Amino acid sequence: MTASIKLYTNHGCPWAHRAHIALAELKLPFEEEIIDLSVPRTADYLAVNPRGLVPSLSYNGHIITESAIVAQFLADAYPSHLIPNSGTPETALARARINFFVDTFFSKAHPHYHKALFAKSEEEAEQAAAEFVKQLEKEVEPLLGDAGPYFAGSKTLTLAEVLTGSFILRLLALPKNGVGPETLVKDLPAKTPNFYKWATAVVEHPSVNGIWDEESVVAKTKARLAKLKI
């Protein structure tokens, strides 16, 4: 019996984008409802998710929220190449490696990228960009030594790419479009070759870039930054 899947989402949200990558890679049919994040949430949507965030996934009537939990649920419900089944020390280690990689990227490197984008001065932005590259080089680069082209030598996407892909798209796209310091990406090929090669492969994958609208994301990010400076 085919499951009834409905995704409440917004294509401009990198967190919701995670669910799209997972659904695309698992080739699962689903209904989609776009949630306008620029206005207060409707009572109908707050009944689905009282936090008002996206994504929310309705699976046979059961509501699942929070992007990493949604992605993990889909990967667990439909065993595939995304993540090995648990049950042995070897597969548990593989799952732990993925979890550690994702945690490292978001806890050690990504905060500095975000700070560089939203810095109040050019000097602060450049300092944050330098720290971002430093943390990528120190913390993330060693974890991608065996990428081939995806995490841990995989020839197909893994949950590591599902959970980071939408953010890698923005990382590579925004600075080249005048959002954030160019130094966020300029030295990546030389200083973090493993990361850069992996990231380039990730953003070229159709499951990752399927809903990606670079022009729209760039324009909305510029508008958001301009509003903060008023």
GROMACS .gro file of C-alpha atoms in nm:
model
  230
    1MET     CA    1   0.000   0.000   0.000
    2THR     CA    2   0.137   0.339  -0.102
    3ALA     CA    3   0.182   0.578   0.186
    4SER     CA    4   0.003   0.913   0.188
    5ILE     CA    5   0.276   1.176   0.212
    6LYS     CA    6   0.219   1.550   0.229
    7LEU     CA    7   0.503   1.797   0.271
    8TYR     CA    8   0.441   2.144   0.409
    9THR     CA    9   0.734   2.345   0.280
   10ASN     CA   10   0.884   2.660   0.137
   11HIS     CA   11   1.130   2.627  -0.150
   12GLY     CA   12   1.341   2.916  -0.024
   13CYS     CA   13   1.405   2.760   0.316
   14PRO     CA   14   1.725   2.553   0.338
   15TRP     CA   15   1.584   2.349   0.628
   16ALA     CA   16   1.272   2.250   0.436
   17HIS     CA   17   1.494   2.182   0.134
   18ARG     CA   18   1.640   1.886   0.326
   19ALA     CA   19   1.307   1.703   0.303
   20HIS     CA   20   1.293   1.763  -0.073
   21ILE     CA   21   1.636   1.608  -0.121
   22ALA     CA   22   1.539   1.300   0.080
   23LEU     CA   23   1.207   1.256  -0.101
   24ALA     CA   24   1.370   1.302  -0.441
   25GLU     CA   25   1.648   1.057  -0.369
   26LEU     CA   26   1.404   0.797  -0.236
   27LYS     CA   27   1.173   0.862  -0.534
   28LEU     CA   28   0.869   0.894  -0.310
   29PRO     CA   29   0.553   1.055  -0.449
   30PHE     CA   30   0.412   1.329  -0.228
   31GLU     CA   31   0.169   1.618  -0.214
   32GLU     CA   32   0.313   1.960  -0.150
   33GLU     CA   33   0.173   2.267   0.024
   34ILE     CA   34   0.376   2.586   0.013
   35ILE     CA   35   0.381   2.783   0.336
   36ASP     CA   36   0.435   3.158   0.301
   37LEU     CA   37   0.703   3.242   0.556
   38SER     CA   38   0.674   3.618   0.499
   39VAL     CA   39   0.337   3.644   0.676
   40PRO     CA   40   0.196   3.510   1.004
   41ARG     CA   41   0.107   3.143   0.982
   42THR     CA   42  -0.255   3.053   0.931
   43ALA     CA   43  -0.459   2.880   1.199
   44ASP     CA   44  -0.480   2.578   0.971
   45TYR     CA   45  -0.102   2.545   0.953
   46LEU     CA   46  -0.052   2.609   1.323
   47ALA     CA   47  -0.286   2.316   1.380
   48VAL     CA   48  -0.039   2.106   1.180
   49ASN     CA   49   0.274   2.248   1.344
   50PRO     CA   50   0.219   2.480   1.641
   51ARG     CA   51   0.576   2.611   1.602
   52GLY     CA   52   0.486   2.741   1.258
   53LEU     CA   53   0.811   2.616   1.105
   54VAL     CA   54   0.880   2.420   0.789
   55PRO     CA   55   0.913   2.147   0.695
   56SER     CA   56   0.628   1.945   0.837
   57LEU     CA   57   0.557   1.601   0.698
   58SER     CA   58   0.222   1.428   0.714
   59TYR     CA   59   0.281   1.055   0.678
   60ASN     CA   60  -0.041   0.852   0.672
   61GLY     CA   61  -0.187   1.122   0.897
   62HIS     CA   62   0.104   1.129   1.141
   63ILE     CA   63   0.279   1.467   1.163
   64ILE     CA   64   0.658   1.476   1.178
   65THR     CA   65   0.843   1.806   1.223
   66GLU     CA   66   1.199   1.939   1.235
   67SER     CA   67   1.403   1.891   0.918
   68ALA     CA   68   1.667   1.648   1.045
   69ILE     CA   69   1.399   1.433   1.207
   70VAL     CA   70   1.192   1.434   0.888
   71ALA     CA   71   1.493   1.330   0.680
   72GLN     CA   72   1.597   1.062   0.928
   73PHE     CA   73   1.244   0.925   0.942
   74LEU     CA   74   1.228   0.892   0.564
   75ALA     CA   75   1.569   0.728   0.550
   76ASP     CA   76   1.468   0.482   0.822
   77ALA     CA   77   1.123   0.412   0.676
   78TYR     CA   78   1.265   0.340   0.330
   79PRO     CA   79   1.600   0.160   0.362
   80SER     CA   80   1.829   0.272   0.083
   81HIS     CA   81   2.174   0.393  -0.005
   82LEU     CA   82   2.123   0.706   0.207
   83ILE     CA   83   2.218   0.537   0.533
   84PRO     CA   84   2.298   0.175   0.626
   85ASN     CA   85   2.047  -0.020   0.833
   86SER     CA   86   2.135  -0.034   1.200
   87GLY     CA   87   2.194  -0.363   1.376
   88THR     CA   88   2.567  -0.430   1.345
   89PRO     CA   89   2.874  -0.250   1.481
   90GLU     CA   90   2.988  -0.176   1.125
   91THR     CA   91   2.663  -0.007   1.021
   92ALA     CA   92   2.641   0.171   1.355
   93LEU     CA   93   2.988   0.313   1.293
   94ALA     CA   94   2.888   0.427   0.944
   95ARG     CA   95   2.581   0.603   1.083
   96ALA     CA   96   2.791   0.760   1.358
   97ARG     CA   97   3.037   0.894   1.099
   98ILE     CA   98   2.755   1.062   0.909
   99ASN     CA   99   2.611   1.212   1.225
  100PHE     CA  100   2.952   1.338   1.336
  101PHE     CA  101   3.021   1.497   0.997
  102VAL     CA  102   2.689   1.680   0.991
  103ASP     CA  103   2.732   1.796   1.350
  104THR     CA  104   3.086   1.916   1.279
  105PHE     CA  105   2.983   2.118   0.975
  106PHE     CA  106   2.698   2.291   1.155
  107SER     CA  107   2.863   2.341   1.493
  108LYS     CA  108   3.219   2.428   1.391
  109ALA     CA  109   3.206   2.596   1.049
  110HIS     CA  110   2.859   2.713   0.950
  111PRO     CA  111   2.810   2.965   1.234
  112HIS     CA  112   3.105   3.165   1.103
  113TYR     CA  113   2.963   3.160   0.750
  114HIS     CA  114   2.633   3.293   0.884
  115LYS     CA  115   2.816   3.560   1.084
  116ALA     CA  116   3.007   3.671   0.774
  117LEU     CA  117   2.682   3.721   0.582
  118PHE     CA  118   2.513   3.919   0.857
  119ALA     CA  119   2.815   4.112   0.986
  120LYS     CA  120   2.766   4.480   1.068
  121SER     CA  121   3.093   4.588   0.912
  122GLU     CA  122   3.322   4.478   0.631
  123GLU     CA  123   3.600   4.413   0.883
  124GLU     CA  124   3.376   4.188   1.092
  125ALA     CA  125   3.261   4.005   0.779
  126GLU     CA  126   3.618   3.937   0.666
  127GLN     CA  127   3.716   3.814   1.012
  128ALA     CA  128   3.421   3.575   1.017
  129ALA     CA  129   3.498   3.454   0.665
  130ALA     CA  130   3.858   3.382   0.761
  131GLU     CA  131   3.742   3.188   1.066
  132PHE     CA  132   3.492   2.994   0.853
  133VAL     CA  133   3.766   2.881   0.614
  134LYS     CA  134   3.994   2.803   0.909
  135GLN     CA  135   3.732   2.580   1.072
  136LEU     CA  136   3.652   2.408   0.742
  137GLU     CA  137   4.022   2.336   0.698
  138LYS     CA  138   4.071   2.215   1.054
  139GLU     CA  139   3.747   2.030   1.130
  140VAL     CA  140   3.564   1.939   0.809
  141GLU     CA  141   3.837   1.883   0.551
  142PRO     CA  142   3.985   1.572   0.726
  143LEU     CA  143   3.640   1.408   0.733
  144LEU     CA  144   3.617   1.417   0.353
  145GLY     CA  145   3.949   1.255   0.272
  146ASP     CA  146   3.775   0.947   0.134
  147ALA     CA  147   3.484   1.121  -0.040
  148GLY     CA  148   3.431   0.965  -0.377
  149PRO     CA  149   3.251   1.178  -0.477
  150TYR     CA  150   3.009   1.169  -0.183
  151PHE     CA  151   3.063   1.107   0.185
  152ALA     CA  152   3.275   0.809   0.291
  153GLY     CA  153   3.349   0.705  -0.066
  154SER     CA  154   2.985   0.665  -0.165
  155LYS     CA  155   2.896   0.682  -0.534
  156THR     CA  156   2.544   0.793  -0.441
  157LEU     CA  157   2.410   1.056  -0.206
  158THR     CA  158   2.408   0.975   0.165
  159LEU     CA  159   2.222   1.129   0.455
  160ALA     CA  160   2.527   1.354   0.498
  161GLU     CA  161   2.444   1.525   0.168
  162VAL     CA  162   2.070   1.527   0.240
  163LEU     CA  163   2.130   1.727   0.557
  164THR     CA  164   2.396   1.965   0.422
  165GLY     CA  165   2.322   1.998   0.049
  166SER     CA  166   2.087   2.297   0.064
  167PHE     CA  167   2.340   2.489   0.273
  168ILE     CA  168   2.628   2.399   0.040
  169LEU     CA  169   2.424   2.540  -0.250
  170ARG     CA  170   2.401   2.872  -0.068
  171LEU     CA  171   2.762   2.866   0.043
  172LEU     CA  172   2.891   2.840  -0.313
  173ALA     CA  173   2.627   3.065  -0.474
  174LEU     CA  174   2.583   3.368  -0.248
  175PRO     CA  175   2.939   3.510  -0.239
  176LYS     CA  176   2.976   3.492  -0.617
  177ASN     CA  177   2.655   3.697  -0.641
  178GLY     CA  178   2.779   3.970  -0.410
  179VAL     CA  179   2.628   3.836  -0.087
  180GLY     CA  180   2.895   3.807   0.179
  181PRO     CA  181   3.272   3.833   0.136
  182GLU     CA  182   3.427   3.667  -0.169
  183THR     CA  183   3.686   3.523   0.071
  184LEU     CA  184   3.421   3.278   0.195
  185VAL     CA  185   3.487   3.070  -0.116
  186LYS     CA  186   3.794   3.211  -0.294
  187ASP     CA  187   4.051   2.996  -0.115
  188LEU     CA  188   3.847   2.678  -0.076
  189PRO     CA  189   4.001   2.493  -0.376
  190ALA     CA  190   4.353   2.550  -0.238
  191LYS     CA  191   4.295   2.528   0.137
  192THR     CA  192   4.015   2.269   0.148
  193PRO     CA  193   4.044   2.062  -0.171
  194ASN     CA  194   3.855   1.764  -0.028
  195PHE     CA  195   3.569   1.985   0.083
  196TYR     CA  196   3.559   2.183  -0.240
  197LYS     CA  197   3.558   1.874  -0.462
  198TRP     CA  198   3.285   1.717  -0.250
  199ALA     CA  199   3.078   2.037  -0.238
  200THR     CA  200   3.099   2.081  -0.614
  201ALA     CA  201   2.970   1.727  -0.667
  202VAL     CA  202   2.691   1.781  -0.415
  203VAL     CA  203   2.548   2.095  -0.576
  204GLU     CA  204   2.549   1.934  -0.920
  205HIS     CA  205   2.327   1.645  -0.808
  206PRO     CA  206   1.966   1.673  -0.935
  207SER     CA  207   1.818   1.563  -0.604
  208VAL     CA  208   2.000   1.851  -0.435
  209ASN     CA  209   1.934   2.126  -0.688
  210GLY     CA  210   1.587   2.015  -0.799
  211ILE     CA  211   1.400   2.301  -0.627
  212TRP     CA  212   1.695   2.540  -0.618
  213ASP     CA  213   1.625   2.888  -0.753
  214GLU     CA  214   1.953   3.074  -0.723
  215GLU     CA  215   1.821   3.404  -0.854
  216SER     CA  216   1.533   3.406  -0.606
  217VAL     CA  217   1.748   3.307  -0.307
  218VAL     CA  218   2.009   3.570  -0.389
  219ALA     CA  219   1.745   3.844  -0.429
  220LYS     CA  220   1.565   3.755  -0.106
  221THR     CA  221   1.890   3.732   0.090
  222LYS     CA  222   2.001   4.073  -0.039
  223ALA     CA  223   1.662   4.220   0.056
  224ARG     CA  224   1.683   4.070   0.403
  225LEU     CA  225   2.034   4.206   0.457
  226ALA     CA  226   1.930   4.550   0.331
  227LYS     CA  227   1.638   4.560   0.573
  228LEU     CA  228   1.868   4.476   0.864
  229LYS     CA  229   2.091   4.772   0.778
  230ILE     CA  230   1.809   5.027   0.786
   0.00000   0.00000   0.00000
